[in-house]
Structures are given as structure tokens and as C-alpha cells.
CSV table of C-alpha atoms and ligand atoms in Angstrom, one decimal:
chain,number,residue,atom,x,y,z
A,1,MET,CA,0.0,0.0,0.0
A,2,ILE,CA,1.3,3.5,-0.9
A,3,PRO,CA,1.8,5.5,2.3
A,4,LEU,CA,-0.5,8.5,2.6
A,5,PRO,CA,1.1,12.0,3.0
A,6,PRO,CA,0.6,13.7,6.3
A,7,ARG,CA,-2.9,15.0,6.9
A,8,TRP,CA,-1.8,18.6,6.8
A,9,MET,CA,-0.5,18.2,3.4
A,10,ILE,CA,-3.8,16.7,2.1
A,11,PHE,CA,-5.6,19.6,3.7
A,12,THR,CA,-3.5,22.3,2.2
A,13,GLY,CA,-3.7,20.6,-1.1
A,14,ILE,CA,-7.6,20.6,-1.1
A,15,LEU,CA,-7.5,24.3,0.0
A,16,ALA,CA,-5.1,25.2,-2.7
A,17,ALA,CA,-7.2,23.4,-5.4
A,18,CYS,CA,-10.2,25.5,-4.2
A,19,ALA,CA,-8.4,28.7,-4.2
A,20,LEU,CA,-7.2,28.0,-7.8
A,21,ALA,CA,-10.9,27.7,-9.0
A,22,ILE,CA,-11.6,31.3,-7.9
A,23,PRO,CA,-9.8,33.3,-10.6
A,24,PRO,CA,-11.3,31.6,-13.6
A,25,VAL,CA,-14.7,31.9,-12.1
A,26,VAL,CA,-14.3,35.7,-11.5
A,27,ILE,CA,-12.8,36.1,-15.0
A,28,ALA,CA,-15.8,34.2,-16.5
A,29,ARG,CA,-18.3,36.3,-14.5
A,30,VAL,CA,-16.6,39.6,-15.5
A,31,ARG,CA,-16.5,38.5,-19.2
A,32,ALA,CA,-20.2,37.7,-19.2
A,33,THR,CA,-21.2,41.2,-18.0
A,34,PRO,CA,-20.9,43.9,-20.6
A,35,ASP,CA,-19.4,47.1,-19.3
A,36,GLU,CA,-18.1,49.9,-21.3
A,37,ASN,CA,-16.2,51.3,-18.3
A,38,ARG,CA,-14.0,48.4,-17.7
A,39,ALA,CA,-10.4,49.4,-17.1
A,40,VAL,CA,-9.0,46.6,-19.3
A,41,HIS,CA,-10.7,45.7,-22.4
A,42,ILE,CA,-9.2,42.6,-23.9
A,43,PHE,CA,-12.0,41.6,-26.3
A,44,PHE,CA,-14.0,44.6,-27.6
A,45,ASP,CA,-17.0,42.5,-28.7
A,46,MET,CA,-19.7,45.0,-29.5
A,47,ASP,CA,-19.1,47.2,-26.4
A,48,PHE,CA,-18.2,50.3,-28.4
A,49,GLN,CA,-20.4,51.0,-31.5
A,50,PRO,CA,-20.1,54.4,-33.2
A,51,LYS,CA,-23.9,55.2,-33.7
A,52,PHE,CA,-26.5,57.7,-33.0
A,53,LYS,CA,-29.5,56.5,-31.0
A,54,SER,CA,-33.1,57.7,-31.8
A,55,GLN,CA,-33.9,61.1,-30.3
A,56,ALA,CA,-30.2,61.9,-30.0
A,57,GLU,CA,-28.4,64.9,-31.6
A,58,ASN,CA,-26.4,64.7,-34.6
A,59,PRO,CA,-24.5,67.9,-35.7
A,60,LEU,CA,-24.2,66.6,-39.3
A,61,PHE,CA,-27.7,67.6,-40.2
A,62,ALA,CA,-29.0,71.2,-40.3
A,63,ASP,CA,-31.9,70.4,-38.1
A,64,GLY,CA,-29.6,68.6,-35.5
A,65,ARG,CA,-31.7,65.4,-35.4
A,66,ALA,CA,-30.1,62.0,-35.5
A,67,GLN,CA,-33.5,60.5,-36.6
A,68,ARG,CA,-34.3,61.2,-40.2
A,69,TYR,CA,-37.5,61.4,-42.0
A,70,ALA,CA,-38.0,58.8,-44.8
A,71,VAL,CA,-37.1,60.3,-48.2
A,72,ALA,CA,-40.3,61.7,-49.6
A,73,GLY,CA,-42.0,59.2,-52.0
A,74,THR,CA,-40.3,56.1,-50.8
A,75,VAL,CA,-42.1,53.1,-49.4
A,76,ALA,CA,-40.6,50.4,-47.2
A,77,GLN,CA,-40.5,47.0,-48.6
A,78,GLY,CA,-43.8,45.1,-48.2
A,79,GLU,CA,-45.6,48.2,-47.1
A,80,THR,CA,-47.3,49.3,-50.4
A,81,MET,CA,-50.7,48.1,-49.1
A,82,LEU,CA,-52.5,49.9,-51.9
A,83,ASP,CA,-55.0,47.1,-52.3
A,84,SER,CA,-57.8,48.3,-49.9
A,85,HIS,CA,-59.9,45.2,-50.5
A,86,LEU,CA,-57.1,42.9,-49.3
A,87,TYR,CA,-55.7,45.1,-46.5
A,88,GLU,CA,-58.8,47.1,-45.2
A,89,GLY,CA,-61.7,45.0,-46.4
A,90,ALA,CA,-63.2,47.9,-48.3
A,91,VAL,CA,-63.8,48.4,-52.0
A,92,ASN,CA,-64.7,52.0,-53.2
A,93,GLY,CA,-65.4,53.2,-49.7
A,94,LYS,CA,-67.9,50.3,-48.9
A,95,TRP,CA,-67.3,47.1,-46.9
A,96,ALA,CA,-66.4,44.3,-49.3
A,97,GLU,CA,-68.8,41.4,-49.7
A,98,THR,CA,-66.5,39.0,-51.3
A,99,LEU,CA,-63.0,37.6,-50.6
A,100,PRO,CA,-60.2,39.4,-52.1
A,101,GLU,CA,-58.6,38.1,-55.4
A,102,GLY,CA,-56.6,34.9,-55.0
A,103,MET,CA,-58.7,33.6,-52.1
A,104,SER,CA,-61.6,31.1,-52.4
A,105,MET,CA,-64.4,30.0,-50.1
A,106,THR,CA,-63.5,26.3,-50.1
A,107,PRO,CA,-64.3,23.9,-47.3
A,108,GLU,CA,-60.5,23.9,-46.5
A,109,PHE,CA,-60.5,27.8,-46.2
A,110,LEU,CA,-63.6,27.6,-43.8
A,111,ALA,CA,-61.9,24.8,-41.8
A,112,ARG,CA,-58.8,26.9,-41.4
A,113,GLY,CA,-60.9,29.9,-40.3
A,114,GLN,CA,-62.6,27.7,-37.7
A,115,GLN,CA,-59.3,26.4,-36.4
A,116,ARG,CA,-58.0,30.1,-36.2
A,117,TYR,CA,-61.2,31.4,-34.7
A,118,ASN,CA,-61.2,28.6,-32.0
A,119,ILE,CA,-57.6,29.6,-31.1
A,120,TYR,CA,-58.0,33.4,-31.1
A,121,CYS,CA,-61.6,34.4,-30.8
A,122,SER,CA,-63.4,31.7,-28.9
A,123,VAL,CA,-61.8,32.6,-25.6
A,124,CYS,CA,-64.0,35.7,-25.5
A,125,HIS,CA,-66.8,35.0,-28.1
A,126,GLY,CA,-67.3,31.4,-27.4
A,127,TYR,CA,-66.9,28.4,-29.8
A,128,ALA,CA,-70.5,29.1,-31.1
A,129,GLY,CA,-70.2,32.9,-31.1
A,130,TRP,CA,-72.6,33.8,-28.3
A,131,GLY,CA,-70.2,35.9,-26.4
A,132,ASP,CA,-69.8,33.3,-23.8
A,133,GLY,CA,-66.0,32.3,-24.0
A,134,THR,CA,-64.1,31.2,-21.0
A,135,VAL,CA,-62.2,34.5,-20.5
A,136,ASN,CA,-65.5,36.4,-20.7
A,137,LYS,CA,-67.3,34.0,-18.1
A,138,ARG,CA,-64.3,34.4,-15.6
A,139,ALA,CA,-64.4,38.3,-16.0
A,140,MET,CA,-68.1,38.3,-15.4
A,141,GLU,CA,-67.6,36.3,-12.4
A,142,LEU,CA,-65.1,38.6,-11.1
A,143,MET,CA,-67.5,41.6,-11.8
A,144,SER,CA,-70.3,40.0,-10.1
A,145,ASN,CA,-68.6,39.5,-6.8
A,146,SER,CA,-71.0,40.0,-3.9
A,147,GLU,CA,-68.9,43.0,-2.5
A,148,GLY,CA,-68.7,44.6,-6.0
A,149,PRO,CA,-66.1,43.8,-8.8
A,150,VAL,CA,-62.9,42.3,-7.6
A,151,GLN,CA,-60.4,45.2,-7.3
A,152,GLY,CA,-59.0,46.3,-10.6
A,153,THR,CA,-61.5,44.4,-12.8
A,154,SER,CA,-63.5,46.2,-15.4
A,155,TRP,CA,-64.8,44.3,-18.4
A,156,VAL,CA,-67.0,44.9,-21.4
A,157,GLN,CA,-69.1,41.9,-22.3
A,158,ALA,CA,-67.8,40.2,-25.5
A,159,LYS,CA,-70.5,40.8,-28.0
A,160,SER,CA,-72.5,38.0,-29.3
A,161,LEU,CA,-71.7,37.5,-32.9
A,162,HIS,CA,-75.4,36.6,-33.5
A,163,ASP,CA,-76.5,40.1,-32.3
A,164,PRO,CA,-78.8,41.3,-35.1
A,165,LEU,CA,-76.5,44.3,-35.8
A,166,VAL,CA,-73.3,42.1,-36.0
A,167,ARG,CA,-75.2,39.8,-38.4
A,168,GLU,CA,-75.4,42.6,-40.7
A,169,HIS,CA,-71.7,43.2,-40.9
A,170,GLN,CA,-70.2,42.4,-44.4
A,171,LEU,CA,-67.3,40.0,-44.8
A,172,GLY,CA,-64.9,43.1,-45.3
A,173,MET,CA,-66.1,44.6,-42.0
A,174,LEU,CA,-65.5,41.3,-40.1
A,175,TYR,CA,-62.1,41.1,-41.5
A,176,ASN,CA,-61.4,44.7,-40.5
A,177,ILE,CA,-62.6,44.0,-36.9
A,178,ALA,CA,-60.4,41.0,-36.7
A,179,THR,CA,-57.5,43.1,-38.0
A,180,ASN,CA,-58.0,46.5,-36.1
A,181,GLY,CA,-60.4,45.7,-33.4
A,182,ILE,CA,-63.4,47.8,-32.5
A,183,ARG,CA,-64.2,50.0,-29.6
A,184,ASN,CA,-63.1,47.9,-26.5
A,185,MET,CA,-61.8,45.0,-28.5
A,186,ALA,CA,-58.2,44.9,-29.5
A,187,GLY,CA,-57.1,44.1,-33.1
A,188,TYR,CA,-55.3,40.9,-34.0
A,189,GLY,CA,-53.5,42.3,-37.1
A,190,ALA,CA,-50.2,41.7,-35.6
A,191,GLN,CA,-50.9,38.1,-34.4
A,192,ILE,CA,-52.9,36.5,-37.2
A,193,ASP,CA,-51.7,36.3,-40.7
A,194,LEU,CA,-53.6,38.3,-43.4
A,195,GLU,CA,-55.1,35.4,-45.1
A,196,ASP,CA,-56.1,33.7,-41.8
A,197,ARG,CA,-57.9,36.9,-40.8
A,198,TRP,CA,-60.1,36.6,-44.0
A,199,ALA,CA,-60.6,32.8,-43.2
A,200,ILE,CA,-61.8,33.9,-39.7
A,201,ALA,CA,-64.1,36.4,-41.2
A,202,ALA,CA,-65.6,33.9,-43.5
A,203,TYR,CA,-66.0,31.4,-40.7
A,204,VAL,CA,-67.8,34.0,-38.4
A,205,GLN,CA,-70.3,34.3,-41.3
A,206,ALA,CA,-70.7,30.6,-41.3
A,207,LEU,CA,-71.2,30.6,-37.6
A,208,GLN,CA,-73.9,33.1,-38.0
A,209,LEU,CA,-75.7,31.1,-40.6
A,210,SER,CA,-75.4,28.0,-38.4
A,211,GLN,CA,-77.3,29.7,-35.6
A,212,ASP,CA,-80.0,31.3,-37.8
A,213,ALA,CA,-80.9,28.8,-40.6
A,214,SER,CA,-84.4,27.9,-41.7
A,215,LEU,CA,-85.6,24.8,-43.4
A,216,GLN,CA,-85.3,26.6,-46.7
A,217,ASP,CA,-81.6,26.8,-46.2
A,218,VAL,CA,-81.3,23.1,-46.3
A,219,PRO,CA,-81.1,21.5,-49.8
A,220,PRO,CA,-84.4,20.0,-50.7
A,221,GLU,CA,-83.0,16.5,-51.2
A,222,LEU,CA,-81.8,16.6,-47.5
A,223,ARG,CA,-84.9,18.1,-45.9
A,224,ALA,CA,-86.9,14.8,-45.8
A,225,ASN,CA,-83.9,13.3,-43.9
A,226,LEU,CA,-83.9,16.2,-41.3
A,227,GLN,CA,-87.6,15.6,-40.5
A,228,THR,CA,-87.2,11.9,-40.2
A,229,ASN,CA,-84.5,12.5,-37.7
A,230,SER,CA,-86.6,14.9,-35.7
A,231,THR,CA,-89.5,12.7,-35.6
A,232,GLN,CA,-87.2,10.0,-34.4
A,233,GLY,CA,-86.1,12.3,-31.6
A,234,GLU,CA,-89.6,12.9,-30.6
A,235,VAL,CA,-90.5,9.1,-30.6
A,236,LYS,CA,-87.7,8.6,-28.2
B,301,HEC,C1,-60.2,39.5,-25.2
B,301,HEC,C2,-61.5,39.2,-25.6
B,301,HEC,C3,-61.8,39.1,-27.1
B,301,HEC,C4,-61.1,38.5,-28.2
B,301,HEC,C5,-60.0,37.5,-28.0
B,301,HEC,C6,-62.0,38.8,-29.4
B,301,HEC,N1,-62.9,39.6,-29.0
B,301,HEC,FE1,-64.3,40.4,-30.5
B,301,HEC,N2,-65.1,41.6,-29.0
B,301,HEC,C7,-64.7,41.6,-27.6
B,301,HEC,C8,-65.5,42.6,-27.1
B,301,HEC,C9,-65.3,43.1,-25.5
B,301,HEC,C10,-66.4,43.1,-27.9
B,301,HEC,C11,-67.3,44.3,-27.7
B,301,HEC,C12,-66.5,45.7,-27.9
B,301,HEC,C13,-67.4,46.8,-27.4
B,301,HEC,O1,-68.6,46.8,-27.6
B,301,HEC,O2,-66.8,47.9,-27.1
B,301,HEC,C14,-66.0,42.5,-29.2
B,301,HEC,C15,-66.8,42.8,-30.4
B,301,HEC,C16,-66.6,42.0,-31.5
B,301,HEC,C17,-67.5,42.1,-32.7
B,301,HEC,C18,-68.7,43.0,-32.9
B,301,HEC,C19,-68.4,44.4,-33.3
B,301,HEC,C20,-69.7,45.2,-33.3
B,301,HEC,O3,-70.0,45.7,-34.4
B,301,HEC,O4,-70.3,45.5,-32.3
B,301,HEC,C21,-66.9,41.3,-33.6
B,301,HEC,C22,-67.5,41.0,-35.1
B,301,HEC,C23,-65.8,40.6,-33.0
B,301,HEC,N3,-65.6,41.1,-31.8
B,301,HEC,C24,-65.0,39.6,-33.7
B,301,HEC,C25,-63.9,39.1,-33.1
B,301,HEC,C26,-63.0,38.1,-33.9
B,301,HEC,C27,-63.2,37.8,-35.3
B,301,HEC,C28,-62.1,37.8,-33.1
B,301,HEC,C29,-60.8,36.9,-33.3
B,301,HEC,C30,-59.9,37.4,-34.2
B,301,HEC,C31,-62.3,38.4,-31.7
B,301,HEC,N4,-63.5,39.2,-31.8
B,301,HEC,C32,-61.6,38.2,-30.6
B,301,HEC,C33,-63.8,40.9,-27.1
B,301,HEC,C34,-62.9,39.9,-27.7
């Protein structure tokens, strides 16, 4: 067996090893914290960047502003947005009643609209559009607390999409509401893709029809079918 060194040597050895670990840790820590005022700059990284920040002064220009106006007549890439049907939902100052060019009302389009509606709109408006989504229910609960609304709660009831006035909205207006919001409702233009917003608008109209259909809306060859079913229901 190899004889062990004296205890004090082992002890000092462990202490020395621990002490040696300190400098690399300190260096790593300092390196990871950006600081322009550090005395010794070994790696510059991007600590010093000659630039003018917005709202700062720039003596190069006569008006002394660093922030410049866009050159007159220029348009940022992807921001032409001249097609008012596509972007605003309006044609010649009136709400569009059809989908913009390039989109068509297919079962797939409506299915996409349904999926997006269920994700983004149903939380407030409810899956069937009656204004009874989960968020809305919870907010109403907080509002109807026996000692008055729970502190800091104020809420406007999410509108029923089957409200007679809402039912009259044209496709383009529904698209515009999904994009820009309306009164107390915020817009979803930043979260939902353009084409998906049109799909949602189309689906909202499908939802409205689904809750307000008459027998005449059912194709004649399927009507008999419906009646049989309901009679069966009654027999049960
Ligand atoms: C956070 C809750 C919330 C979400 C999510 C929401 N809405 Fe609303 N919505 C409201 C409220 C609240 C109103 C009523 C606003 C008012 O009357 O001030 C409203 C009103 C509406 C109206 C009726 C406008 C009118 O003419 O009175 C439509 C249509 C509508 N929303 C569509 C949508 C669509 C489409 C989506 C999904 C893209 C959506 N909403 C998502 C809360 C919401």
C-alpha cells in the first residue's frame, strides 16, 4: 500500500485546489457582464459601437436630429398596401362582400378559419359565437362578486356574434374588426396572418348562418332526412 502523505499536506492541497478555482470563475463572470467602463478591455466584442441613438443629436444635419424622415415618395419593402380590398376589407369606400382576389371560399378555407377562430376568438366570443367564452365568463364572475367587482376588474361583455347588428356586418367589416379591433376589442392584425384573418371572417359568417338557418336553407333532397331525424327524436 502506498503510504498516505501527512494530513496537513492533504488539507493544504484541497484548500489550494479550491483557491485556484476562484480566478477563472471571477474572470468568466466579468467577461459575461458587458461594461463599457471596464479598465482593461481585452476583447471589444460590441461594447463600443459608433452610432446615433434615436432622439439623439447629430450635428451633421442642419436640424440637428439623428433620426431622419423617410425620403419623400419612398415606401418600405412590403408596405405598399395599396389594395384596400385585401388590406382594409373595403372596396370603393364600402365594406367588401367577397373575398379578395386569390382567395376562395372552399371547405378547407373555412376549416382553417374555424381552427384560427377557435384559437384566437373563442376565448371571449365562445365556440358558437354567443359571447360566452371562458375569459368572458371568468371576467363576469369577477365583476359580479358580492362585494362589487374584484379590485381592478373592469370588463366589457364580449359581443354575441349573433347580435342582429353584428349579423349585418359584411365580410370585409368582419375582416377589418379581426385586424384592427373595434371600440373595446383589440385588433389581431399583429398576431394573425392576413389570409387567416379573412378565413376567420368567412368562418364568423358561417357561424352566424349556423345559428340562424331555416328549413329553406337546407338543400331540398336533405330536408326529408332532417324531418325523419327529428321525428325519431320525438318518438324517443
Ligand atoms: C379578449 C376578448 C376578445 C377576443 C379574444 C376577441 N374579441 Fe371580439 N369583441 C370583444 C369585445 C369586448 C367586444 C365588444 C366591444 C365593445 O362593444 O366595445 C367584441 C366585439 C366583436 C365584434 C362585434 C363588433 C360590433 O360591431 O359590435 C366582432 C364581429 C368581433 N368582436 C369579432 C372578433 C373576432 C373575429 C375575434 C378573433 C380574431 C375576436 N373578436 C376576438 C372581445 C374579444
